[in-house]
CSV table of C-alpha atoms and ligand atoms in Angstrom, one decimal:
chain,number,residue,atom,x,y,z
R,1,MET,CA,6.8,26.2,-18.4
R,2,ALA,CA,10.4,25.6,-17.3
R,3,THR,CA,9.5,22.1,-16.1
R,4,ALA,CA,7.7,20.9,-19.2
R,5,GLY,CA,9.3,17.9,-20.8
R,6,LYS,CA,11.5,17.3,-17.8
R,7,VAL,CA,11.3,14.9,-14.9
R,8,ILE,CA,9.9,16.7,-11.8
R,9,ARG,CA,11.3,15.9,-8.4
R,10,CYS,CA,8.8,16.5,-5.7
R,11,LYS,CA,7.4,15.3,-2.4
R,12,ALA,CA,4.9,12.5,-2.1
R,13,ALA,CA,3.6,10.3,0.7
R,14,VAL,CA,4.5,6.8,-0.2
R,15,ALA,CA,2.8,3.7,1.1
R,16,TRP,CA,5.6,1.1,0.9
R,17,GLU,CA,3.6,-1.7,2.4
R,18,PRO,CA,0.2,-2.4,4.0
R,19,ASN,CA,-0.5,-1.4,7.6
R,20,LYS,CA,2.5,0.9,7.9
R,21,PRO,CA,2.7,4.7,8.1
R,22,LEU,CA,3.1,6.6,4.9
R,23,VAL,CA,6.7,7.8,4.3
R,24,MET,CA,7.4,11.3,2.9
R,25,GLU,CA,9.8,10.8,0.0
R,26,GLU,CA,11.3,12.7,-2.8
R,27,ILE,CA,9.9,11.1,-6.0
R,28,GLU,CA,10.4,11.5,-9.7
R,29,VAL,CA,7.3,12.3,-11.8
R,30,ALA,CA,7.9,11.6,-15.5
R,31,PRO,CA,6.8,14.1,-18.2
R,32,PRO,CA,3.3,13.3,-19.6
R,33,GLN,CA,3.3,10.9,-22.5
R,34,ALA,CA,0.8,11.1,-25.4
R,35,ASN,CA,-2.7,11.9,-24.2
R,36,GLU,CA,-1.5,12.5,-20.7
R,37,VAL,CA,-1.7,15.6,-18.4
R,38,ARG,CA,0.8,16.4,-15.6
R,39,ILE,CA,-0.9,18.1,-12.7
R,40,LYS,CA,0.4,20.1,-9.8
R,41,ILE,CA,-1.8,19.0,-6.9
R,42,VAL,CA,-2.9,21.9,-4.7
R,43,ALA,CA,-5.4,20.3,-2.3
R,44,THR,CA,-6.6,16.8,-1.6
R,45,GLY,CA,-9.0,15.2,0.8
R,46,VAL,CA,-8.5,12.0,2.7
R,47,CYS,CA,-11.1,9.4,1.9
R,48,HIS,CA,-12.0,6.2,3.7
R,49,THR,CA,-11.2,4.3,0.5
R,50,ASP,CA,-7.5,5.3,0.8
R,51,LEU,CA,-7.4,3.8,4.3
R,52,TYR,CA,-9.3,0.8,3.1
R,53,HIS,CA,-6.4,0.0,0.7
R,54,LEU,CA,-3.8,0.7,3.3
R,55,PHE,CA,-5.4,-1.3,6.2
R,56,GLU,CA,-8.4,-3.3,5.2
R,57,GLY,CA,-8.0,-4.5,1.6
R,58,MET,CA,-6.2,-7.7,0.8
R,59,HIS,CA,-4.1,-6.3,-2.0
R,60,LYS,CA,-0.6,-7.1,-0.9
R,61,ASP,CA,0.5,-6.6,-4.6
R,62,GLY,CA,-0.9,-3.1,-4.5
R,63,PHE,CA,2.3,-1.6,-3.0
R,64,PRO,CA,4.4,0.5,-3.1
R,65,VAL,CA,1.7,3.0,-4.0
R,66,VAL,CA,0.9,6.7,-3.7
R,67,LEU,CA,-2.6,7.0,-2.3
R,68,GLY,CA,-5.1,9.9,-2.6
R,69,HIS,CA,-7.9,10.3,-5.1
R,70,GLU,CA,-9.9,13.3,-3.9
R,71,GLY,CA,-7.7,16.1,-5.2
R,72,ALA,CA,-7.7,19.3,-7.2
R,73,GLY,CA,-4.8,21.0,-9.0
R,74,ILE,CA,-3.4,23.0,-11.9
R,75,VAL,CA,-2.2,21.6,-15.2
R,76,GLU,CA,1.6,21.9,-15.4
R,77,SER,CA,2.2,20.4,-18.9
R,78,VAL,CA,0.5,18.2,-21.4
R,79,GLY,CA,1.6,15.4,-23.7
R,80,THR,CA,1.1,15.2,-27.4
R,81,GLY,CA,-2.4,14.8,-28.6
R,82,VAL,CA,-3.9,16.8,-25.7
R,83,THR,CA,-6.0,19.7,-26.9
R,84,GLU,CA,-8.6,19.9,-24.2
R,85,PHE,CA,-6.1,21.1,-21.5
R,86,GLN,CA,-3.4,23.8,-21.3
R,87,PRO,CA,-0.9,24.6,-18.6
R,88,GLY,CA,-2.7,26.7,-15.9
R,89,ASP,CA,-6.1,25.1,-16.2
R,90,LYS,CA,-7.7,24.2,-13.0
R,91,VAL,CA,-8.7,20.5,-12.9
R,92,ILE,CA,-10.0,17.6,-10.8
R,93,PRO,CA,-8.5,14.1,-11.3
R,94,LEU,CA,-11.1,11.5,-11.9
R,95,PHE,CA,-10.9,7.9,-10.6
R,96,ILE,CA,-13.6,7.0,-13.1
R,97,SER,CA,-12.7,8.3,-16.5
R,98,GLN,CA,-15.0,9.5,-19.3
R,99,CYS,CA,-13.6,8.7,-22.8
R,100,ARG,CA,-16.9,9.7,-24.5
R,101,GLU,CA,-16.3,6.9,-27.1
R,102,CYS,CA,-17.0,3.6,-25.4
R,103,ARG,CA,-20.3,1.8,-25.2
R,104,PHE,CA,-20.7,2.9,-21.5
R,105,CYS,CA,-19.8,6.5,-22.1
R,106,LYS,CA,-22.3,6.7,-24.9
R,107,SER,CA,-25.1,5.4,-22.7
R,108,PRO,CA,-26.8,7.8,-20.3
R,109,LYS,CA,-27.4,4.9,-18.0
R,110,THR,CA,-23.9,4.6,-16.5
R,111,ASN,CA,-20.7,6.3,-15.7
R,112,GLN,CA,-18.5,3.2,-15.9
R,113,CYS,CA,-16.2,4.1,-18.9
R,114,VAL,CA,-14.5,1.0,-20.2
R,115,LYS,CA,-11.2,2.7,-20.8
R,116,GLY,CA,-10.7,4.0,-17.3
R,117,TRP,CA,-7.5,3.4,-15.5
R,118,ALA,CA,-9.4,2.0,-12.5
R,119,ALA,CA,-12.2,0.5,-14.5
R,120,ASP,CA,-11.2,-3.1,-14.3
R,121,ARG,CA,-8.8,-2.9,-11.4
R,122,TYR,CA,-11.1,-3.2,-8.4
R,123,ASP,CA,-8.9,-6.1,-7.3
R,124,VAL,CA,-5.7,-4.1,-7.2
R,125,MET,CA,-7.1,-0.6,-7.3
R,126,ALA,CA,-3.8,0.8,-8.6
R,127,LEU,CA,-2.4,1.6,-12.0
R,128,GLU,CA,0.7,-0.3,-13.1
R,129,GLU,CA,1.6,2.0,-16.0
R,130,THR,CA,2.7,4.6,-13.5
R,131,ARG,CA,4.7,7.8,-14.1
R,132,LEU,CA,5.9,7.9,-10.5
R,133,THR,CA,9.2,6.4,-9.3
R,134,CYS,CA,11.2,6.5,-6.1
R,135,LYS,CA,14.6,5.1,-5.3
R,136,GLY,CA,14.5,3.3,-8.6
R,137,LYS,CA,11.2,1.6,-7.8
R,138,LYS,CA,7.9,2.2,-9.7
R,139,LEU,CA,5.2,3.5,-7.4
R,140,LEU,CA,1.7,2.4,-8.3
R,141,GLN,CA,-0.9,5.1,-8.7
R,142,PHE,CA,-3.9,4.4,-6.5
R,143,LEU,CA,-7.1,4.5,-8.5
R,144,GLY,CA,-4.9,6.0,-11.3
R,145,THR,CA,-4.8,9.3,-9.4
R,146,SER,CA,-2.2,9.5,-6.6
R,147,THR,CA,-3.1,12.9,-5.1
R,148,PHE,CA,-0.9,12.5,-2.0
R,149,SER,CA,1.9,13.9,-4.2
R,150,GLU,CA,2.8,17.4,-5.2
R,151,TYR,CA,2.6,16.3,-8.9
R,152,THR,CA,0.8,13.4,-10.7
R,153,VAL,CA,0.1,12.3,-14.2
R,154,LEU,CA,-3.2,11.2,-15.6
R,155,ASN,CA,-4.6,10.2,-19.0
R,156,GLN,CA,-6.7,13.1,-20.3
R,157,ILE,CA,-9.8,10.9,-20.2
R,158,ALA,CA,-9.5,11.0,-16.4
R,159,VAL,CA,-9.3,14.7,-15.9
R,160,ALA,CA,-12.1,17.3,-15.5
R,161,LYS,CA,-11.5,20.9,-16.4
R,162,ILE,CA,-13.3,23.2,-13.9
R,163,ASP,CA,-14.2,26.9,-13.5
R,164,PRO,CA,-11.0,29.0,-13.0
R,165,ALA,CA,-12.8,30.8,-10.1
R,166,ALA,CA,-13.1,27.6,-8.1
R,167,PRO,CA,-11.2,27.4,-4.8
R,168,LEU,CA,-9.2,24.2,-5.1
R,169,ASP,CA,-9.0,23.7,-1.3
R,170,LYS,CA,-12.8,23.3,-1.3
R,171,VAL,CA,-13.7,21.7,-4.7
R,172,CYS,CA,-11.2,18.9,-4.2
R,173,LEU,CA,-14.0,17.2,-2.2
R,174,LEU,CA,-15.9,16.9,-5.4
R,175,GLY,CA,-13.2,14.4,-6.6
R,176,CYS,CA,-14.9,11.7,-4.6
R,177,GLY,CA,-17.0,11.8,-1.4
R,178,VAL,CA,-19.4,14.7,-2.1
R,179,CYS,CA,-20.2,13.7,-5.6
R,180,THR,CA,-20.6,10.1,-4.5
R,181,GLY,CA,-23.1,10.8,-1.8
R,182,PHE,CA,-25.0,13.6,-3.6
R,183,GLY,CA,-25.2,11.6,-6.8
R,184,ALA,CA,-26.3,8.5,-5.0
R,185,ALA,CA,-29.4,10.3,-4.0
R,186,VAL,CA,-30.0,12.4,-7.1
R,187,ASN,CA,-28.7,10.2,-9.9
R,188,THR,CA,-29.0,6.6,-8.6
R,189,ALA,CA,-31.9,6.6,-6.2
R,190,LYS,CA,-33.6,9.4,-8.1
R,191,VAL,CA,-35.1,10.7,-4.9
R,192,GLU,CA,-38.5,12.2,-5.5
R,193,ALA,CA,-40.0,15.5,-4.2
R,194,GLY,CA,-42.1,14.9,-1.1
R,195,SER,CA,-40.6,11.5,-0.4
R,196,THR,CA,-39.2,10.1,2.9
R,197,CYS,CA,-35.5,9.0,2.9
R,198,ALA,CA,-33.2,7.3,5.3
R,199,VAL,CA,-29.4,7.8,5.1
R,200,PHE,CA,-27.3,5.2,7.0
R,201,GLY,CA,-23.8,6.5,8.0
R,202,LEU,CA,-23.0,10.2,8.3
R,203,GLY,CA,-19.4,10.5,7.2
R,204,ALA,CA,-18.7,12.8,4.3
R,205,VAL,CA,-20.5,10.5,1.9
R,206,GLY,CA,-23.6,10.1,4.0
R,207,LEU,CA,-23.8,13.9,4.7
R,208,ALA,CA,-23.5,14.5,1.0
R,209,ALA,CA,-26.3,12.0,0.4
R,210,VAL,CA,-28.5,13.9,3.0
R,211,MET,CA,-27.7,17.1,1.0
R,212,GLY,CA,-28.7,15.3,-2.3
R,213,CYS,CA,-32.0,14.1,-0.7
R,214,LYS,CA,-32.8,17.7,0.3
R,215,ALA,CA,-31.9,19.1,-3.1
R,216,ALA,CA,-34.3,16.5,-4.7
R,217,GLY,CA,-37.1,17.9,-2.5
R,218,ALA,CA,-37.4,15.0,0.0
R,219,GLN,CA,-39.9,15.9,2.8
R,220,ARG,CA,-38.4,13.7,5.5
R,221,ILE,CA,-34.7,12.8,5.7
R,222,ILE,CA,-34.0,10.4,8.6
R,223,ALA,CA,-30.3,10.3,9.4
R,224,VAL,CA,-29.0,7.0,11.0
R,225,ASP,CA,-25.7,6.8,12.7
R,226,ILE,CA,-24.3,5.0,15.8
R,227,ASN,CA,-22.3,8.2,16.6
R,228,PRO,CA,-24.7,10.8,17.9
R,229,GLU,CA,-22.1,13.5,17.4
R,230,LYS,CA,-22.9,13.3,13.7
R,231,PHE,CA,-26.5,14.5,14.1
R,232,GLU,CA,-25.8,18.2,14.5
R,233,LYS,CA,-23.8,18.2,11.3
R,234,ALA,CA,-26.5,16.2,9.5
R,235,LYS,CA,-29.0,18.9,10.3
R,236,VAL,CA,-26.9,21.5,8.6
R,237,PHE,CA,-27.2,19.4,5.4
R,238,GLY,CA,-30.9,18.9,5.7
R,239,ALA,CA,-31.7,15.9,7.9
R,240,THR,CA,-35.0,16.3,9.6
R,241,GLU,CA,-34.9,13.3,12.1
R,242,PHE,CA,-32.2,11.2,13.7
R,243,VAL,CA,-32.0,7.6,14.8
R,244,ASN,CA,-29.2,6.0,16.7
R,245,PRO,CA,-29.4,2.2,16.3
R,246,LYS,CA,-27.7,1.9,19.7
R,247,ASP,CA,-30.8,3.4,21.4
R,248,HIS,CA,-33.0,0.6,20.2
R,249,SER,CA,-33.1,-3.1,21.0
R,250,ARG,CA,-35.2,-3.9,17.9
R,251,PRO,CA,-33.8,-4.0,14.3
R,252,ILE,CA,-33.5,-0.5,12.9
R,253,SER,CA,-35.7,-1.5,10.0
R,254,GLN,CA,-38.6,-2.0,12.4
R,255,VAL,CA,-38.0,1.3,14.1
R,256,LEU,CA,-38.0,3.1,10.7
R,257,ALA,CA,-41.1,1.2,9.5
R,258,GLU,CA,-43.0,2.4,12.6
R,259,MET,CA,-41.8,6.0,12.1
R,260,THR,CA,-42.9,6.0,8.4
R,261,ASP,CA,-46.1,3.9,8.2
R,262,GLY,CA,-44.3,0.9,6.7
R,263,GLY,CA,-40.9,2.0,5.4
R,264,VAL,CA,-39.1,4.8,3.7
R,265,ASP,CA,-39.3,5.5,0.0
R,266,PHE,CA,-35.5,5.7,-0.5
R,267,SER,CA,-32.6,4.4,1.7
R,268,LEU,CA,-28.9,5.0,1.1
R,269,GLU,CA,-26.2,2.8,2.8
R,270,CYS,CA,-23.1,5.0,3.3
R,271,VAL,CA,-21.2,2.9,5.8
R,272,GLY,CA,-19.7,0.0,3.8
R,273,ASN,CA,-21.0,-2.8,6.1
R,274,VAL,CA,-23.0,-5.7,4.7
R,275,GLY,CA,-25.2,-5.9,7.8
R,276,VAL,CA,-26.2,-2.2,7.4
R,277,MET,CA,-26.8,-2.8,3.7
R,278,ARG,CA,-29.4,-5.4,4.6
R,279,SER,CA,-30.9,-3.1,7.2
R,280,ALA,CA,-31.2,-0.3,4.7
R,281,LEU,CA,-32.9,-2.6,2.2
R,282,GLU,CA,-35.4,-3.8,4.8
R,283,SER,CA,-36.1,-0.3,5.9
R,284,CYS,CA,-37.6,0.5,2.5
R,285,VAL,CA,-41.3,0.3,2.0
R,286,LYS,CA,-42.6,-2.7,0.0
R,287,GLY,CA,-44.1,-2.0,-3.5
R,288,TRP,CA,-41.7,0.8,-4.5
R,289,GLY,CA,-38.9,1.3,-2.0
R,290,VAL,CA,-35.4,1.8,-3.5
R,291,SER,CA,-32.2,1.1,-1.6
R,292,VAL,CA,-28.8,2.2,-2.8
R,293,LEU,CA,-25.4,0.7,-1.8
R,294,VAL,CA,-22.9,3.5,-1.5
R,295,GLY,CA,-20.5,2.2,1.1
R,296,TRP,CA,-17.5,0.2,-0.1
R,297,THR,CA,-16.5,-3.3,0.7
R,298,ASP,CA,-15.5,-6.4,-1.3
R,299,LEU,CA,-14.4,-8.5,1.7
R,300,GLN,CA,-17.8,-10.1,2.5
R,301,ASP,CA,-20.9,-11.3,0.7
R,302,PHE,CA,-24.2,-9.7,1.6
R,303,ALA,CA,-27.5,-11.5,2.3
R,304,ALA,CA,-31.2,-10.7,2.0
R,305,ARG,CA,-34.4,-12.7,1.8
R,306,PRO,CA,-35.7,-12.9,-1.8
R,307,ILE,CA,-39.2,-11.8,-0.6
R,308,GLN,CA,-37.7,-8.3,0.0
R,309,LEU,CA,-37.3,-7.9,-3.7
R,310,ILE,CA,-40.2,-10.0,-4.8
R,311,ALA,CA,-42.4,-7.6,-2.8
R,312,GLY,CA,-41.3,-4.8,-5.1
R,313,ARG,CA,-38.2,-3.2,-3.5
R,314,THR,CA,-35.3,-2.3,-5.8
R,315,TRP,CA,-31.7,-2.8,-4.6
R,316,LYS,CA,-29.0,-1.0,-6.5
R,317,GLY,CA,-25.5,0.4,-6.1
R,318,THR,CA,-23.5,3.4,-7.2
R,319,LEU,CA,-19.9,4.3,-8.1
R,320,PHE,CA,-19.0,8.0,-7.8
R,321,GLY,CA,-22.7,8.8,-7.5
R,322,GLY,CA,-23.3,7.9,-11.1
R,323,PHE,CA,-21.6,11.0,-12.3
R,324,LYS,CA,-19.8,11.0,-15.6
R,325,GLY,CA,-16.8,12.9,-14.4
R,326,LYS,CA,-16.0,15.3,-17.2
R,327,ASP,CA,-19.6,16.4,-17.4
R,328,GLY,CA,-20.7,16.1,-13.8
R,329,VAL,CA,-17.8,17.4,-11.8
R,330,PRO,CA,-17.7,20.8,-13.5
R,331,GLU,CA,-21.5,21.1,-13.0
R,332,MET,CA,-21.0,20.3,-9.3
R,333,VAL,CA,-18.3,22.9,-9.1
R,334,LYS,CA,-20.7,25.5,-10.7
R,335,ALA,CA,-23.4,24.4,-8.2
R,336,TYR,CA,-21.0,25.2,-5.4
R,337,LEU,CA,-20.0,28.6,-6.9
R,338,ASP,CA,-23.7,29.3,-7.3
R,339,LYS,CA,-24.2,28.3,-3.6
R,340,LYS,CA,-26.5,25.4,-4.5
R,341,VAL,CA,-24.3,22.8,-2.8
R,342,LYS,CA,-22.3,23.1,0.3
R,343,LEU,CA,-18.6,22.1,0.6
R,344,ASP,CA,-17.0,24.3,3.3
R,345,GLU,CA,-19.2,22.7,5.9
R,346,PHE,CA,-17.5,19.3,5.3
R,347,ILE,CA,-14.1,20.6,6.2
R,348,THR,CA,-12.9,20.6,9.8
R,349,HIS,CA,-9.0,20.8,9.6
R,350,ASN,CA,-6.4,22.0,7.2
R,351,MET,CA,-3.1,20.2,7.3
R,352,THR,CA,0.0,19.9,5.1
R,353,LEU,CA,1.1,16.9,3.2
R,354,ASP,CA,3.9,16.3,5.7
R,355,GLN,CA,1.2,15.7,8.3
R,356,VAL,CA,-0.6,13.0,6.3
R,357,ASN,CA,0.1,10.3,8.9
R,358,ASP,CA,-1.6,12.5,11.5
R,359,ALA,CA,-4.6,12.8,9.2
R,360,VAL,CA,-4.6,9.0,8.8
R,361,LYS,CA,-4.4,8.5,12.5
R,362,LEU,CA,-7.3,10.9,13.2
R,363,MET,CA,-9.4,9.1,10.6
R,364,LYS,CA,-8.6,5.7,12.1
R,365,ASN,CA,-9.5,6.9,15.5
R,366,GLY,CA,-12.8,8.3,14.3
R,367,GLN,CA,-11.7,11.9,14.8
R,368,TRP,CA,-12.6,14.7,12.5
R,369,CYS,CA,-9.9,15.0,10.0
R,370,LEU,CA,-9.6,16.8,6.8
R,371,ILE,CA,-7.5,18.0,3.9
R,372,LEU,CA,-4.7,20.1,2.4
R,373,SER,CA,-4.1,23.3,0.5
R,374,GLY,CA,-1.4,25.9,-0.2
R,375,ASP,CA,1.7,26.0,-2.4
R,376,LYS,CA,2.7,22.7,-1.1
R,377,VAL,CA,0.0,20.1,-1.0
R,378,ASP,CA,-2.1,20.5,2.1
R,379,LEU,CA,-4.3,17.8,3.6
R,380,LEU,CA,-7.9,18.8,4.0
R,381,GLU,CA,-9.3,16.5,6.7
R,382,ARG,CA,-12.7,15.2,6.6
R,383,ARG,CA,-14.6,13.1,9.1
R,384,GLU,CA,-13.4,9.7,8.1
R,385,HIS,CA,-12.9,6.7,10.2
R,386,PHE,CA,-13.3,3.0,10.4
R,387,GLN,CA,-16.6,1.8,11.5
R,388,ASP,CA,-16.6,-1.2,13.8
R,389,PRO,CA,-18.3,-4.0,11.9
R,390,VAL,CA,-19.4,-5.5,15.3
R,391,LEU,CA,-21.6,-2.5,15.8
R,392,SER,CA,-23.7,-3.3,12.8
R,393,CYS,CA,-27.3,-2.3,13.6
R,394,PHE,CA,-28.6,-5.4,12.0
R,395,GLN,CA,-28.2,-8.6,14.0
R,396,PRO,CA,-28.6,-11.5,11.6
X,1,LIG,P1,-16.8,7.5,7.2
X,1,LIG,O1,-16.1,6.4,7.8
X,1,LIG,O2,-16.4,8.9,7.4
X,1,LIG,O3,-18.4,7.4,7.7
X,1,LIG,C1,-19.0,6.2,8.0
X,1,LIG,C2,-20.1,6.6,9.1
X,1,LIG,O4,-20.9,5.4,9.3
X,1,LIG,C3,-19.6,7.0,10.4
X,1,LIG,O5,-20.2,8.3,10.8
X,1,LIG,C4,-19.9,5.9,11.4
X,1,LIG,O6,-20.2,6.4,12.7
X,1,LIG,C5,-21.2,5.4,10.7
X,1,LIG,N1,-21.5,4.0,11.1
X,1,LIG,C6,-20.6,3.0,11.3
X,1,LIG,N2,-21.3,1.8,11.6
X,1,LIG,C7,-22.6,2.1,11.5
X,1,LIG,C8,-23.8,1.4,11.7
X,1,LIG,N3,-23.8,0.1,12.1
X,1,LIG,N4,-25.0,2.0,11.5
X,1,LIG,C9,-25.0,3.3,11.2
X,1,LIG,N5,-23.9,4.1,11.0
X,1,LIG,C10,-22.7,3.5,11.2
X,1,LIG,O7,-16.9,7.1,5.7
X,1,LIG,P2,-17.1,7.9,4.3
X,1,LIG,O8,-15.9,8.5,3.8
X,1,LIG,O9,-18.3,8.8,4.5
X,1,LIG,O10,-17.4,6.7,3.3
X,1,LIG,C11,-18.5,5.9,3.5
X,1,LIG,C12,-18.4,4.7,2.7
X,1,LIG,O11,-18.5,5.0,1.3
X,1,LIG,C13,-17.1,4.0,2.8
X,1,LIG,O12,-17.3,2.6,2.8
X,1,LIG,C14,-16.3,4.4,1.5
X,1,LIG,O13,-15.3,3.4,1.2
X,1,LIG,C15,-17.5,4.4,0.6
X,1,LIG,N6,-17.2,5.1,-0.7
X,1,LIG,C16,-17.9,4.6,-1.8
X,1,LIG,C17,-17.7,5.3,-3.0
X,1,LIG,C18,-18.5,4.8,-4.2
X,1,LIG,O14,-18.1,5.2,-5.3
X,1,LIG,N7,-19.5,3.9,-4.0
X,1,LIG,C19,-17.0,6.4,-3.1
X,1,LIG,C20,-16.4,6.9,-1.9
X,1,LIG,C21,-16.5,6.3,-0.7
X,2,LIG,ZN1,-15.7,5.5,-22.0
């Protein structure tokens, strides 16, 4: 390729500081170093976690940064020592790497590779050894990925090769939200056939969790959201019943207990609100109920009465739905191509990278917003927005 070994100048949306609009800039993307892969990003989703970093997190040192971590693209060139990838391969960047060598990669029990760029950076959530610069300043790579750019560079342990037949403007959703929700149900909760499940929060992550519960053979899937507009969409993914906490004066756990003879078998919190996390736990049946934290927050502690666990409930969490990226993402791409999982139904808008601030605004205002595709990066929008913590369905 003509660009191999050279610095690439391209467009990227740069977050210079927190709480400010992203700025379209021409940036320089360095050639990949040893074990690295330079990728032309073709499509990317906008995930709540990008906005969390921009507006909600406390990481003032996490700027300037190029956000975006739910992307798909084509390998442009590779550094020395890379044998797994070649220019032209279709790939999905991974915010949780899979080195296949560390203690965690060797265990089937977790996906938390110890060598990952983002593995020990939950506090900053950005990679300092960046290959991106703008106006002489280094730009941090959010979660090591930075998909709001026409080109990015990742270590090969954080890249998944996918089927060449995969449409990148759809499968980019497997880079975060859809794998997270689906895997939370299938891999982490290990939802059982014939069971009753409750999914709290029906954004992309929650809808994917509903889809995972259905794939696992759940008999009843109760979808819980304070926005009734979400219910129609949840039905498409397999929800059988709907509960709006705003329709009830009692705690939602009581409502669910009455509907299910004492509580659900599995509950999944896909909001990122500590009050809802507690509600989801308390909605599980004693004896064997399993509740999974999927929603993201590190700003607050959560609380629960010990008796909830003493009585036999299990409380656990999931990162990226427990998928080991290099193994799991190509399998999910195949499941999409085989029509076993849905992706198109998540997408409501296609936008270009230039419109990224419109996408961010739509997400903030709770509008449907989605992603990008095309020869320049397009923004695929997804229903993403900030929940109002005051609207927690659990009143402590
Ligand atoms: P989203 O904002 O699109 O969806 C959240 C949904 O929750 C909305 O439909 C909203 O109406 C609903 N909601 C808000 N308050 C509620 C309440 N009190 N009760 C019931 N429903 C309520 O978000 P998303 O992109 O689907 O992401 C969901 C969460 O998952 C976020 O916190 C995100 O950061 C997190 N996340 C976690 C991982 C992980 O690896 N664990 C990965 C990706 C995203
Ligand atoms: Zn590893």
